[in-house]
Amino acid sequence: MSYRYFEMKKSEADYFEMNRVGWDRRAAVHFESRFYDVDGFLAGNSSLREIELSEMEDVRGKTLLHLQCHFGLDTLSWVRQGAICTGVDISPVAIQKAQELARKADLSARFVCSDVYGLAGSENEPFDIVFTSYGALCWLPDLTRWAEVVAANLAVGGRFYIVEFHPIHDLLTGFPYFTRSVPDIDEEGTYTENGANAVAELATWSHPISSVINALVRVGIRVERFHEYPFSPYDCFEGMEEREPGRFYLSHKGNDIPIIYSIVGTRVA
């Protein structure tokens, strides 16, 4: 069962706690799912997809901060590509699973349990790369603060990269395109094949692409490339069609809709 509702505005801390509880529940289920295929990863497979692998430059020897890393599959896949990685996630269960996965895979990475905004005053040395991907921004109410965290943790000359679901899909399925102060609240199971019983309340915020780009520009990140893709590497929305291996398309009134976008930028100030 899934339903969506609206409620009176709570504090940001209340919404983050709601999401922390939900993602604790999801992390435990996701770790055992076929969707995430932990066994395949431990056998040597990468969780990284064609878009980010083709657009990210060589990461060997680079320090990489992965924001909203879940239980670390992508983080550790970047380690296998030669990066020196730190993963951050709001869920302590996800961080515990990430540390467990790193031990099992005999890979070295640092994992930190924090919401994104908690990194604003980070005392770490700035990173060569800040990376975030696939379903990350909807959990954040304020992209200006998010971009400030990105800039605070990125060295001058360092590279920022995001690959994310396109907000046009949310609009076509009945969610707002522009950001509102009060989030949408959904109660539903998770998206993995074993997730029917992992029901949780979750708070999400919509963000137009213009807000993403403008937030980055305001904090001194020069946007160098912006791409939109008519396919997703995940079969994650109802009605998707796999026309080529690993490419799932979705149409609206006979036309393909953008499913994924990516941004590459460099911190210049």
C-alpha positions as a LaTeX table, in Angstrom:
\begin{tabular}{lrrr}
\hline
Residue & $x$ (\AA) & $y$ (\AA) & $z$ (\AA) \\
\hline
Met1 & 0.00 & 0.00 & 0.00 \\
Ser2 & 1.20 & 3.50 & $-0.81$ \\
Tyr3 & $-0.34$ & 6.88 & $-0.11$ \\
Arg4 & 0.68 & 10.50 & $-0.11$ \\
Tyr5 & $-0.49$ & 13.28 & 2.14 \\
Phe6 & 0.26 & 16.79 & 3.30 \\
Glu7 & 0.64 & 18.04 & 6.85 \\
Met8 & 1.44 & 21.19 & 8.80 \\
Lys9 & 5.07 & 22.21 & 8.55 \\
Lys10 & 7.42 & 20.58 & 11.05 \\
Ser11 & 10.98 & 21.56 & 11.83 \\
Glu12 & 13.77 & 20.51 & 9.48 \\
Ala13 & 15.12 & 18.27 & 12.25 \\
Asp14 & 11.76 & 16.48 & 12.45 \\
Tyr15 & 11.76 & 15.80 & 8.71 \\
Phe16 & 15.37 & 14.60 & 8.77 \\
Glu17 & 14.57 & 12.27 & 11.66 \\
Met18 & 11.60 & 10.93 & 9.70 \\
Asn19 & 13.88 & 10.22 & 6.76 \\
Arg20 & 16.61 & 8.76 & 8.94 \\
Val21 & 14.16 & 6.21 & 10.35 \\
Gly22 & 12.93 & 5.38 & 6.85 \\
Trp23 & 16.41 & 4.96 & 5.42 \\
Asp24 & 17.54 & 2.84 & 8.37 \\
Arg25 & 14.70 & 0.49 & 7.45 \\
Arg26 & 15.51 & 0.63 & 3.75 \\
Ala27 & 19.26 & 0.10 & 4.19 \\
Ala28 & 18.75 & $-3.20$ & 5.98 \\
Val29 & 16.42 & $-4.42$ & 3.21 \\
His30 & 18.47 & $-3.06$ & 0.32 \\
Phe31 & 21.63 & $-4.80$ & 1.49 \\
Glu32 & 19.90 & $-8.16$ & 0.96 \\
Ser33 & 18.20 & $-7.32$ & $-2.33$ \\
Arg34 & 18.81 & $-8.57$ & $-5.86$ \\
Phe35 & 18.43 & $-4.95$ & $-7.01$ \\
Tyr36 & 21.68 & $-3.92$ & $-5.31$ \\
Asp37 & 23.40 & $-7.30$ & $-5.86$ \\
Val38 & 25.93 & $-7.19$ & $-3.04$ \\
Asp39 & 27.08 & $-10.71$ & $-3.93$ \\
Gly40 & 27.87 & $-9.53$ & $-7.46$ \\
Phe41 & 29.83 & $-6.60$ & $-6.10$ \\
Leu42 & 31.83 & $-8.87$ & $-3.81$ \\
Ala43 & 32.55 & $-11.06$ & $-6.85$ \\
Gly44 & 34.10 & $-8.05$ & $-8.58$ \\
Asn45 & 31.22 & $-6.23$ & $-10.28$ \\
Ser46 & 30.96 & $-2.43$ & $-10.21$ \\
Ser47 & 27.78 & $-0.59$ & $-9.23$ \\
Leu48 & 28.78 & 2.42 & $-11.36$ \\
Arg49 & 26.77 & 2.97 & $-14.55$ \\
Glu50 & 27.68 & 4.01 & $-18.06$ \\
Ile51 & 26.79 & 7.70 & $-17.65$ \\
Glu52 & 29.03 & 8.46 & $-14.68$ \\
Leu53 & 31.81 & 6.20 & $-15.94$ \\
Ser54 & 31.86 & 7.99 & $-19.28$ \\
Glu55 & 31.64 & 11.52 & $-17.86$ \\
Met56 & 33.97 & 11.31 & $-14.86$ \\
Glu57 & 37.63 & 11.74 & $-15.64$ \\
Asp58 & 40.34 & 9.48 & $-14.22$ \\
Val59 & 39.92 & 9.31 & $-10.44$ \\
Arg60 & 43.12 & 7.42 & $-9.65$ \\
Gly61 & 44.88 & 8.92 & $-6.66$ \\
Lys62 & 42.15 & 11.56 & $-6.19$ \\
Thr63 & 40.34 & 12.18 & $-2.92$ \\
Leu64 & 36.59 & 11.80 & $-3.45$ \\
Leu65 & 33.71 & 12.78 & $-1.16$ \\
His66 & 30.51 & 10.87 & $-1.90$ \\
Leu67 & 27.48 & 12.67 & $-0.46$ \\
Gln68 & 24.43 & 10.56 & 0.45 \\
Cys69 & 26.31 & 7.34 & $-0.22$ \\
His70 & 23.67 & 4.90 & 1.15 \\
Phe71 & 25.56 & 1.71 & 2.09 \\
Gly72 & 28.59 & 2.50 & 0.02 \\
Leu73 & 28.35 & 0.45 & $-3.17$ \\
Asp74 & 29.23 & 3.37 & $-5.44$ \\
Thr75 & 31.77 & 4.71 & $-2.95$ \\
Leu76 & 33.61 & 1.40 & $-2.92$ \\
Ser77 & 33.28 & 1.06 & $-6.68$ \\
Trp78 & 35.16 & 4.36 & $-6.97$ \\
Val79 & 37.79 & 2.91 & $-4.62$ \\
Arg80 & 38.22 & 0.09 & $-7.12$ \\
Gln81 & 38.74 & 2.78 & $-9.77$ \\
Gly82 & 41.63 & 4.12 & $-7.69$ \\
Ala83 & 40.00 & 6.96 & $-5.73$ \\
Ile84 & 40.59 & 7.65 & $-2.03$ \\
Cys85 & 37.00 & 7.81 & $-0.81$ \\
Thr86 & 34.89 & 9.18 & 2.03 \\
Gly87 & 31.19 & 8.34 & 2.02 \\
Val88 & 28.55 & 10.23 & 4.00 \\
Asp89 & 24.99 & 9.21 & 4.79 \\
Ile90 & 22.28 & 10.17 & 7.28 \\
Ser91 & 21.47 & 6.55 & 8.18 \\
Pro92 & 23.61 & 4.83 & 10.84 \\
Val93 & 22.36 & 1.47 & 9.56 \\
Ala94 & 23.56 & 2.35 & 6.06 \\
Ile95 & 26.97 & 3.42 & 7.41 \\
Gln96 & 27.29 & 0.20 & 9.41 \\
Lys97 & 26.45 & $-1.80$ & 6.28 \\
Ala98 & 28.97 & 0.23 & 4.26 \\
Gln99 & 31.70 & $-0.55$ & 6.76 \\
Glu100 & 30.70 & $-4.22$ & 6.69 \\
Leu101 & 30.81 & $-4.23$ & 2.90 \\
Ala102 & 34.24 & $-2.61$ & 2.85 \\
Arg103 & 35.59 & $-5.30$ & 5.19 \\
Lys104 & 34.10 & $-8.11$ & 3.12 \\
Ala105 & 35.46 & $-6.63$ & $-0.11$ \\
Asp106 & 38.86 & $-5.85$ & 1.49 \\
Leu107 & 38.61 & $-2.21$ & 0.38 \\
Ser108 & 39.62 & 0.90 & 2.30 \\
Ala109 & 37.21 & 3.83 & 2.61 \\
Arg110 & 36.07 & 6.20 & 5.34 \\
Phe111 & 32.36 & 6.37 & 6.14 \\
Val112 & 30.73 & 9.17 & 8.14 \\
Cys113 & 27.19 & 9.25 & 9.55 \\
Ser114 & 25.83 & 12.77 & 9.03 \\
Asp115 & 23.15 & 14.64 & 7.16 \\
Val116 & 24.58 & 16.72 & 4.31 \\
Tyr117 & 24.17 & 20.05 & 6.07 \\
Gly118 & 26.20 & 18.72 & 9.00 \\
Leu119 & 29.29 & 18.87 & 6.78 \\
Ala120 & 29.09 & 22.66 & 6.40 \\
Gly121 & 31.79 & 23.19 & 9.04 \\
Ser122 & 33.92 & 20.23 & 7.98 \\
Glu123 & 37.55 & 20.42 & 9.08 \\
Asn124 & 38.66 & 17.87 & 6.47 \\
Glu125 & 41.21 & 18.79 & 3.88 \\
Pro126 & 39.25 & 19.79 & 0.77 \\
Phe127 & 38.57 & 16.96 & $-1.66$ \\
Asp128 & 39.64 & 16.70 & $-5.28$ \\
Ile129 & 36.16 & 15.47 & $-6.24$ \\
Val130 & 32.67 & 15.78 & $-4.73$ \\
Phe131 & 30.24 & 13.23 & $-6.16$ \\
Thr132 & 26.51 & 12.62 & $-5.71$ \\
Ser133 & 24.06 & 10.52 & $-7.69$ \\
Tyr134 & 20.59 & 9.14 & $-8.44$ \\
Gly135 & 17.85 & 10.25 & $-6.08$ \\
Ala136 & 19.88 & 12.45 & $-3.73$ \\
Leu137 & 18.58 & 16.01 & $-3.98$ \\
Cys138 & 14.94 & 15.30 & $-3.17$ \\
Trp139 & 15.88 & 14.66 & 0.48 \\
Leu140 & 17.18 & 18.22 & 0.93 \\
Pro141 & 14.96 & 21.27 & 1.52 \\
Asp142 & 17.50 & 23.96 & 0.59 \\
Leu143 & 19.87 & 23.69 & $-2.37$ \\
Thr144 & 21.76 & 26.87 & $-1.47$ \\
Arg145 & 22.97 & 25.25 & 1.73 \\
Trp146 & 23.72 & 22.04 & $-0.17$ \\
Ala147 & 25.88 & 23.92 & $-2.68$ \\
Glu148 & 27.68 & 25.69 & 0.17 \\
Val149 & 28.58 & 22.29 & 1.62 \\
Val150 & 29.81 & 21.12 & $-1.78$ \\
Ala151 & 32.02 & 24.20 & $-2.14$ \\
Ala152 & 33.29 & 24.04 & 1.45 \\
Asn153 & 34.51 & 20.49 & 0.89 \\
Leu154 & 35.89 & 20.92 & $-2.64$ \\
Ala155 & 39.41 & 22.18 & $-3.36$ \\
Val156 & 39.82 & 25.14 & $-5.68$ \\
Gly157 & 40.27 & 23.53 & $-9.08$ \\
Gly158 & 38.47 & 20.43 & $-7.84$ \\
Arg159 & 35.69 & 18.71 & $-9.75$ \\
Phe160 & 32.02 & 18.46 & $-8.83$ \\
Tyr161 & 29.84 & 15.82 & $-10.45$ \\
Ile162 & 26.17 & 14.96 & $-10.11$ \\
Val163 & 24.05 & 12.49 & $-12.04$ \\
Glu164 & 20.42 & 12.69 & $-10.96$ \\
Phe165 & 16.87 & 11.82 & $-11.89$ \\
His166 & 15.23 & 14.50 & $-14.00$ \\
Pro167 & 12.46 & 16.41 & $-12.15$ \\
Ile168 & 10.19 & 16.37 & $-15.20$ \\
His169 & 9.26 & 12.81 & $-14.26$ \\
Asp170 & 7.99 & 13.99 & $-10.88$ \\
Leu171 & 5.86 & 16.65 & $-12.56$ \\
Leu172 & 4.31 & 14.09 & $-14.92$ \\
Thr173 & 3.43 & 11.83 & $-11.99$ \\
Gly174 & 1.71 & 14.56 & $-10.00$ \\
Phe175 & 4.45 & 16.08 & $-7.87$ \\
Pro176 & 5.44 & 19.76 & $-7.99$ \\
Tyr177 & 8.28 & 20.93 & $-10.20$ \\
Phe178 & 9.18 & 23.99 & $-8.15$ \\
Thr179 & 10.36 & 23.85 & $-4.54$ \\
Arg180 & 7.89 & 24.36 & $-1.72$ \\
Ser181 & 8.67 & 24.98 & 1.94 \\
Val182 & 6.50 & 22.05 & 3.06 \\
Pro183 & 7.64 & 18.69 & 1.66 \\
Asp184 & 5.56 & 15.93 & 0.17 \\
Ile185 & 5.04 & 13.10 & 2.65 \\
Asp186 & 4.69 & 9.58 & 1.33 \\
Glu187 & 4.16 & 6.32 & 3.15 \\
Glu188 & 5.13 & 3.32 & 1.07 \\
Gly189 & 7.42 & 0.33 & 0.75 \\
Thr190 & 10.79 & 0.71 & $-0.89$ \\
Tyr191 & 11.70 & 0.17 & $-4.54$ \\
Thr192 & 13.64 & $-3.10$ & $-4.29$ \\
Glu193 & 11.99 & $-6.42$ & $-5.07$ \\
Asn194 & 12.13 & $-7.45$ & $-1.39$ \\
Gly195 & 10.90 & $-4.15$ & 0.01 \\
Ala196 & 7.14 & $-4.55$ & 0.38 \\
Asn197 & 7.35 & $-4.73$ & 4.16 \\
Ala198 & 9.86 & $-1.87$ & 4.55 \\
Val199 & 7.07 & 0.71 & 4.83 \\
Ala200 & 8.07 & 4.15 & 6.11 \\
Glu201 & 7.05 & 7.78 & 6.07 \\
Leu202 & 9.42 & 9.87 & 3.96 \\
Ala203 & 9.64 & 13.62 & 3.33 \\
Thr204 & 10.85 & 14.87 & $-0.06$ \\
Trp205 & 11.32 & 18.27 & $-1.70$ \\
Ser206 & 11.12 & 19.05 & $-5.41$ \\
His207 & 13.84 & 21.13 & $-7.10$ \\
Pro208 & 13.88 & 22.49 & $-10.67$ \\
Ile209 & 17.15 & 22.07 & $-12.56$ \\
Ser210 & 17.59 & 25.85 & $-12.64$ \\
Ser211 & 17.84 & 25.83 & $-8.83$ \\
Val212 & 20.55 & 23.18 & $-8.95$ \\
Ile213 & 22.65 & 25.07 & $-11.48$ \\
Asn214 & 22.16 & 28.50 & $-9.91$ \\
Ala215 & 23.02 & 27.22 & $-6.43$ \\
Leu216 & 26.31 & 25.83 & $-7.74$ \\
Val217 & 27.16 & 29.00 & $-9.67$ \\
Arg218 & 26.51 & 31.19 & $-6.63$ \\
Val219 & 29.12 & 29.34 & $-4.55$ \\
Gly220 & 31.87 & 29.59 & $-7.14$ \\
Ile221 & 31.46 & 26.37 & $-9.10$ \\
Arg222 & 31.79 & 26.87 & $-12.84$ \\
Val223 & 29.37 & 24.59 & $-14.68$ \\
Glu224 & 31.25 & 23.10 & $-17.62$ \\
Arg225 & 28.84 & 20.46 & $-18.92$ \\
Phe226 & 25.13 & 19.82 & $-18.54$ \\
His227 & 23.57 & 16.75 & $-20.16$ \\
Glu228 & 20.07 & 15.28 & $-20.31$ \\
Tyr229 & 19.37 & 11.63 & $-21.13$ \\
Pro230 & 16.19 & 9.95 & $-22.39$ \\
Phe231 & 16.99 & 6.76 & $-20.49$ \\
Ser232 & 17.75 & 5.55 & $-16.99$ \\
Pro233 & 20.26 & 2.86 & $-16.04$ \\
Tyr234 & 17.64 & 1.58 & $-13.59$ \\
Asp235 & 14.23 & 0.08 & $-14.26$ \\
Cys236 & 12.81 & 2.20 & $-11.48$ \\
Phe237 & 9.59 & 3.79 & $-12.77$ \\
Glu238 & 6.33 & 2.22 & $-13.88$ \\
Gly239 & 6.04 & 1.64 & $-17.61$ \\
Met240 & 9.74 & 1.75 & $-18.51$ \\
Glu241 & 10.97 & $-0.06$ & $-21.64$ \\
Glu242 & 14.47 & $-1.54$ & $-21.99$ \\
Arg243 & 15.29 & $-0.79$ & $-25.62$ \\
Glu244 & 19.01 & $-1.42$ & $-25.27$ \\
Pro245 & 20.76 & $-3.41$ & $-22.52$ \\
Gly246 & 20.81 & $-1.32$ & $-19.35$ \\
Arg247 & 18.88 & 1.60 & $-20.88$ \\
Phe248 & 15.29 & 2.06 & $-19.72$ \\
Tyr249 & 13.06 & 4.59 & $-21.51$ \\
Leu250 & 9.76 & 6.19 & $-20.63$ \\
Ser251 & 7.41 & 7.96 & $-23.04$ \\
His252 & 4.71 & 10.61 & $-22.62$ \\
Lys253 & 2.18 & 11.04 & $-25.43$ \\
Gly254 & 4.45 & 9.15 & $-27.78$ \\
Asn255 & 7.65 & 11.08 & $-27.00$ \\
Asp256 & 10.60 & 10.09 & $-24.84$ \\
Ile257 & 10.96 & 12.16 & $-21.68$ \\
Pro258 & 14.27 & 13.13 & $-20.07$ \\
Ile259 & 14.92 & 10.71 & $-17.22$ \\
Ile260 & 18.47 & 11.60 & $-16.14$ \\
Tyr261 & 20.57 & 14.76 & $-16.11$ \\
Ser262 & 24.20 & 15.32 & $-15.17$ \\
Ile263 & 26.34 & 18.32 & $-14.30$ \\
Val264 & 30.12 & 18.60 & $-14.32$ \\
Gly265 & 31.69 & 21.64 & $-12.68$ \\
Thr266 & 34.92 & 23.02 & $-11.27$ \\
Arg267 & 35.35 & 25.12 & $-8.16$ \\
Val268 & 36.97 & 28.38 & $-9.26$ \\
Ala269 & 36.46 & 30.49 & $-6.12$ \\
\hline
\end{tabular}
